[in-house]
Amino acid sequence: MTTEPPPSNLMLDLDALTAATGEQPDRQAAWRFIRAFARDWGRSPLTGADGHAPAGLDAAQARLGLPLPVALRDAYQLLGRRSDLTDNQDSLLAPESLYVDADRGVLVFRVENQSCAYWGIRVTDLDQDDPPVVVRADLVRPTADDWAAWLGRVSVAFVEIVLSEALCADEDLMGWVTPDGPDLPEDIAATFRRLPLPEYPISQQPGSRWYAHDEIILRDDRGTAMFRARTEAAFDRFDGEDEDDEEG
């Protein structure tokens, strides 16, 4: 029998996140989640000036000779210029920098900060409104089709991007948890709420999961976990509890 974690101040729109990732996915719910997250965790709420203009995306389509999926256009128009939500660790490419990996047939829209990984959409999927996203590590086989499945929809991928980039948004509010094995420490597993995002590979390891509790978000990469607090008070509470557990 499983028990729900006790209530806590998550400061996350879980209803929107659940709708965005459910069996009947609601793309607009992903954007609602991101708007709420920007308001509560970002430097400021999203405004009309935070996205790219449709004309710039039209120009990118014309240059590439390929359509941009509706969800990708939505994301760029919503938050494409908000570096605090998209570019703290890795980089969301500007419309004029989008390019196609011609050998593998993938439209690339995001690059790891040391060019060690890339995220994109297969050209054969560009006619879908909200297509799957694939990821590739910068391996030594330059012509191999080493792109792998990442997340099943662009809209959900941008939710993940915003959450992951938030981990690195403020060094004073971030930290690491290093459990002895692949599972989270029991106190975190008992009190944190698992977020309704599917498991997905990161750093070439499968099974990353998201949790939240009391103004803390945490990504568990199955062996190490990175967390970010929304406020200094939340960081001090969590960091202090973690130190007490280690001493005990």
Coordinates of N, CA, C and O in Angstrom, one line a residue, residues 91-180:
S91 N 21.4 25.6 -24.4 CA 21.0 26.7 -25.2 C 19.9 26.3 -26.2 O 20.0 25.4 -27.0
L92 N 18.8 27.1 -26.1 CA 17.7 27.0 -27.1 C 18.2 27.9 -28.3 O 18.5 29.1 -28.1
L93 N 18.3 27.3 -29.4 CA 18.8 28.0 -30.6 C 17.7 29.0 -31.0 O 16.5 28.8 -31.0
A94 N 18.2 30.2 -31.5 CA 17.4 31.2 -32.0 C 16.8 30.7 -33.4 O 17.4 29.9 -34.0
P95 N 15.7 31.3 -33.8 CA 15.1 30.8 -35.1 C 16.1 30.8 -36.2 O 16.2 29.9 -37.1
E96 N 16.9 31.9 -36.3 CA 17.9 32.0 -37.4 C 19.1 31.0 -37.3 O 19.8 30.8 -38.2
S97 N 19.2 30.3 -36.1 CA 20.2 29.3 -35.9 C 19.7 27.9 -36.0 O 20.6 27.0 -35.9
L98 N 18.5 27.7 -36.1 CA 18.0 26.3 -36.3 C 18.6 25.7 -37.5 O 18.8 26.3 -38.6
Y99 N 19.0 24.4 -37.4 CA 19.6 23.8 -38.6 C 19.2 22.3 -38.6 O 18.6 21.7 -37.7
V100 N 19.5 21.7 -39.7 CA 19.1 20.3 -39.9 C 20.4 19.4 -40.0 O 21.4 19.7 -40.7
D101 N 20.4 18.4 -39.1 CA 21.4 17.3 -39.2 C 21.1 16.5 -40.4 O 20.3 15.6 -40.4
A102 N 21.7 16.9 -41.6 CA 21.3 16.2 -42.8 C 21.5 14.8 -42.9 O 20.8 14.0 -43.5
D103 N 22.6 14.3 -42.3 CA 23.0 12.9 -42.3 C 21.9 12.0 -41.6 O 21.7 10.9 -42.0
R104 N 21.3 12.6 -40.6 CA 20.3 11.8 -39.8 C 18.9 12.3 -40.0 O 18.0 11.7 -39.4
G105 N 18.7 13.4 -40.7 CA 17.4 13.9 -40.9 C 16.7 14.4 -39.7 O 15.5 14.0 -39.4
V106 N 17.4 15.3 -38.9 CA 16.8 15.8 -37.7 C 16.9 17.3 -37.6 O 18.0 17.9 -37.9
L107 N 15.9 18.0 -37.3 CA 15.9 19.5 -37.1 C 16.4 19.7 -35.7 O 15.7 19.3 -34.7
V108 N 17.5 20.4 -35.5 CA 18.1 20.6 -34.2 C 17.7 22.0 -33.7 O 17.8 23.0 -34.4
F109 N 17.2 22.0 -32.4 CA 16.7 23.3 -31.8 C 17.4 23.6 -30.5 O 17.2 24.7 -29.9
R110 N 18.1 22.6 -29.9 CA 18.8 22.9 -28.6 C 20.1 22.2 -28.6 O 20.3 21.1 -29.1
V111 N 21.1 22.9 -27.9 CA 22.5 22.3 -27.9 C 23.0 22.4 -26.4 O 22.8 23.5 -25.8
E112 N 23.6 21.4 -26.0 CA 24.3 21.4 -24.6 C 25.4 22.4 -24.6 O 26.0 22.7 -25.6
N113 N 25.7 23.0 -23.4 CA 26.6 24.1 -23.3 C 28.0 23.9 -23.8 O 28.7 24.8 -24.1
Q114 N 28.4 22.6 -23.9 CA 29.7 22.3 -24.4 C 29.6 21.5 -25.7 O 30.6 20.8 -26.1
S115 N 28.4 21.6 -26.3 CA 28.2 20.8 -27.6 C 28.4 19.3 -27.4 O 28.8 18.7 -28.3
C116 N 28.0 18.8 -26.2 CA 28.1 17.4 -25.9 C 26.8 16.7 -26.2 O 26.8 15.4 -26.1
A117 N 25.7 17.4 -26.4 CA 24.4 16.8 -26.7 C 23.6 17.8 -27.5 O 23.8 19.0 -27.4
Y118 N 22.6 17.2 -28.2 CA 21.7 18.0 -29.1 C 20.3 17.4 -29.0 O 20.1 16.2 -28.7
W119 N 19.4 18.3 -29.1 CA 18.0 17.9 -29.1 C 17.3 18.4 -30.4 O 17.6 19.4 -30.9
G120 N 16.4 17.5 -30.9 CA 15.8 17.9 -32.2 C 14.5 17.1 -32.5 O 14.0 16.3 -31.6
I121 N 14.0 17.3 -33.7 CA 12.8 16.6 -34.1 C 13.1 16.0 -35.5 O 13.7 16.6 -36.4
R122 N 12.8 14.7 -35.7 CA 13.0 14.1 -37.0 C 12.2 14.8 -38.1 O 11.1 15.2 -37.9
V123 N 12.9 15.0 -39.2 CA 12.2 15.7 -40.3 C 11.0 15.0 -40.7 O 10.0 15.7 -41.1
T124 N 10.9 13.7 -40.6 CA 9.7 13.0 -41.0 C 8.6 13.2 -40.0 O 7.4 12.9 -40.3
D125 N 8.8 13.9 -38.9 CA 7.8 14.1 -37.9 C 7.4 15.6 -37.9 O 6.5 16.0 -37.1
L126 N 8.0 16.4 -38.7 CA 7.7 17.9 -38.7 C 6.3 18.2 -39.1 O 5.8 19.3 -38.8
D127 N 5.5 17.3 -39.7 CA 4.2 17.6 -40.1 C 3.2 17.4 -38.9 O 2.0 17.7 -39.1
Q128 N 3.7 16.9 -37.8 CA 2.8 16.7 -36.6 C 2.8 18.0 -35.9 O 3.7 18.7 -35.8
D129 N 1.6 18.2 -35.2 CA 1.5 19.5 -34.4 C 2.4 19.5 -33.2 O 3.0 20.5 -32.9
D130 N 2.5 18.3 -32.6 CA 3.3 18.2 -31.3 C 4.1 16.9 -31.4 O 3.8 16.0 -30.6
P131 N 5.2 16.9 -32.2 CA 5.9 15.6 -32.4 C 6.8 15.2 -31.3 O 7.1 16.0 -30.4
P132 N 7.3 14.0 -31.4 CA 8.3 13.5 -30.4 C 9.7 14.3 -30.6 O 10.0 14.8 -31.6
V133 N 10.4 14.3 -29.5 CA 11.7 15.0 -29.5 C 12.8 13.9 -29.3 O 12.6 12.9 -28.5
V134 N 13.9 14.0 -30.0 CA 15.0 13.0 -29.9 C 16.2 13.8 -29.4 O 16.3 15.0 -29.4
V135 N 17.2 13.0 -28.9 CA 18.4 13.5 -28.3 C 19.6 12.7 -28.8 O 19.4 11.5 -29.1
R136 N 20.7 13.4 -28.9 CA 21.9 12.7 -29.4 C 23.1 13.2 -28.6 O 23.3 14.4 -28.5
A137 N 23.9 12.3 -28.1 CA 25.2 12.6 -27.5 C 26.2 12.9 -28.6 O 26.1 12.3 -29.7
D138 N 27.2 13.7 -28.4 CA 28.2 14.0 -29.4 C 29.3 12.8 -29.4 O 30.3 12.9 -28.8
L139 N 28.9 11.8 -30.1 CA 29.7 10.6 -30.1 C 30.7 10.6 -31.2 O 30.8 11.5 -32.0
V140 N 31.5 9.5 -31.4 CA 32.6 9.5 -32.4 C 32.1 8.9 -33.7 O 32.9 8.8 -34.6
R141 N 30.8 8.6 -33.8 CA 30.4 8.0 -35.1 C 29.6 9.1 -35.8 O 28.4 9.1 -35.7
P142 N 30.2 9.9 -36.6 CA 29.6 11.1 -37.2 C 28.5 10.9 -38.2 O 27.7 11.7 -38.4
T143 N 28.4 9.7 -38.7 CA 27.3 9.4 -39.7 C 26.3 8.4 -39.2 O 25.4 8.1 -40.0
A144 N 26.5 7.9 -38.0 CA 25.5 6.9 -37.5 C 24.2 7.6 -37.0 O 24.3 8.8 -36.6
D145 N 23.1 6.9 -37.1 CA 21.9 7.5 -36.6 C 21.8 7.2 -35.2 O 21.1 6.2 -34.7
D146 N 22.5 8.0 -34.4 CA 22.5 7.7 -32.9 C 21.6 8.6 -32.2 O 21.7 8.8 -31.0
W147 N 20.6 9.2 -32.8 CA 19.5 9.9 -32.1 C 18.6 8.9 -31.4 O 18.3 7.9 -32.0
A148 N 18.3 9.3 -30.2 CA 17.4 8.4 -29.4 C 16.2 9.1 -28.9 O 16.2 10.3 -28.8
A149 N 15.1 8.4 -28.6 CA 13.9 9.0 -28.1 C 14.2 9.7 -26.8 O 14.9 9.2 -25.9
W150 N 13.6 10.9 -26.6 CA 13.7 11.6 -25.4 C 12.4 11.8 -24.7 O 12.1 11.1 -23.8
L151 N 11.6 12.7 -25.2 CA 10.2 12.9 -24.7 C 9.2 12.9 -25.9 O 9.6 13.3 -27.0
G152 N 8.0 12.5 -25.6 CA 7.1 12.1 -26.6 C 6.4 13.3 -27.3 O 5.8 13.1 -28.4
R153 N 6.6 14.5 -26.8 CA 5.9 15.7 -27.4 C 6.8 16.9 -27.2 O 7.4 17.0 -26.1
V154 N 6.8 17.8 -28.1 CA 7.6 19.0 -28.0 C 7.1 19.8 -26.8 O 7.9 20.4 -26.0
S155 N 5.8 19.9 -26.6 CA 5.2 20.7 -25.5 C 5.8 20.2 -24.1 O 6.1 21.0 -23.2
V156 N 5.8 18.9 -23.9 CA 6.3 18.3 -22.7 C 7.8 18.5 -22.6 O 8.3 18.8 -21.5
A157 N 8.5 18.5 -23.7 CA 9.9 18.7 -23.7 C 10.2 20.1 -23.2 O 11.2 20.3 -22.5
F158 N 9.4 21.1 -23.6 CA 9.7 22.5 -23.1 C 9.3 22.6 -21.6 O 10.0 23.4 -20.9
V159 N 8.4 21.9 -21.1 CA 8.2 21.8 -19.7 C 9.5 21.3 -19.0 O 10.0 21.9 -18.0
E160 N 10.1 20.2 -19.5 CA 11.3 19.7 -18.9 C 12.4 20.7 -19.1 O 13.2 20.9 -18.1
I161 N 12.5 21.4 -20.2 CA 13.6 22.4 -20.4 C 13.5 23.5 -19.4 O 14.5 23.9 -18.7
V162 N 12.3 24.0 -19.2 CA 12.1 25.1 -18.2 C 12.5 24.6 -16.8 O 13.2 25.3 -16.0
L163 N 12.1 23.4 -16.4 CA 12.4 22.9 -15.1 C 13.9 22.7 -14.9 O 14.5 23.0 -13.9
S164 N 14.5 22.0 -15.9 CA 16.0 21.7 -15.9 C 16.8 23.0 -15.9 O 17.8 23.1 -15.1
E165 N 16.4 24.0 -16.7 CA 17.2 25.2 -16.7 C 17.0 26.0 -15.4 O 17.9 26.7 -15.0
A166 N 15.8 25.8 -14.7 CA 15.6 26.5 -13.4 C 16.6 25.9 -12.4 O 17.0 26.7 -11.4
L167 N 17.0 24.7 -12.5 CA 18.0 24.1 -11.5 C 19.2 24.9 -11.5 O 19.9 25.0 -10.4
C168 N 19.6 25.5 -12.6 CA 20.9 26.2 -12.7 C 20.7 27.7 -12.7 O 21.7 28.5 -13.0
A169 N 19.5 28.2 -12.4 CA 19.2 29.6 -12.6 C 19.9 30.5 -11.5 O 20.1 31.7 -11.7
D170 N 20.1 29.9 -10.3 CA 20.7 30.7 -9.2 C 21.6 29.8 -8.4 O 21.1 28.9 -7.6
E171 N 22.9 30.0 -8.4 CA 23.8 29.1 -7.7 C 23.6 29.1 -6.2 O 23.8 28.1 -5.6
D172 N 23.1 30.2 -5.7 CA 22.9 30.2 -4.2 C 21.7 29.5 -3.8 O 21.5 29.2 -2.6
L173 N 20.8 29.0 -4.7 CA 19.6 28.3 -4.4 C 19.6 26.9 -4.9 O 18.5 26.2 -4.9
M174 N 20.7 26.4 -5.3 CA 20.8 25.1 -5.9 C 21.7 24.2 -5.1 O 22.6 24.7 -4.4
G175 N 21.6 22.9 -5.3 CA 22.5 22.0 -4.6 C 22.3 20.6 -5.1 O 21.5 20.3 -6.0
W176 N 23.0 19.6 -4.5 CA 23.0 18.2 -4.9 C 22.7 17.3 -3.7 O 23.1 17.6 -2.6
V177 N 22.1 16.2 -4.1 CA 21.8 15.1 -3.1 C 22.5 13.9 -3.7 O 22.3 13.6 -4.9
T178 N 23.4 13.2 -2.9 CA 24.1 12.1 -3.5 C 23.8 10.8 -2.6 O 24.5 10.6 -1.6
P179 N 22.8 10.1 -3.0 CA 22.4 8.9 -2.2 C 23.5 7.8 -2.4 O 24.3 7.9 -3.3
D180 N 23.4 6.8 -1.5 CA 24.4 5.7 -1.5 C 24.1 4.8 -2.7 O 25.1 4.2 -3.2

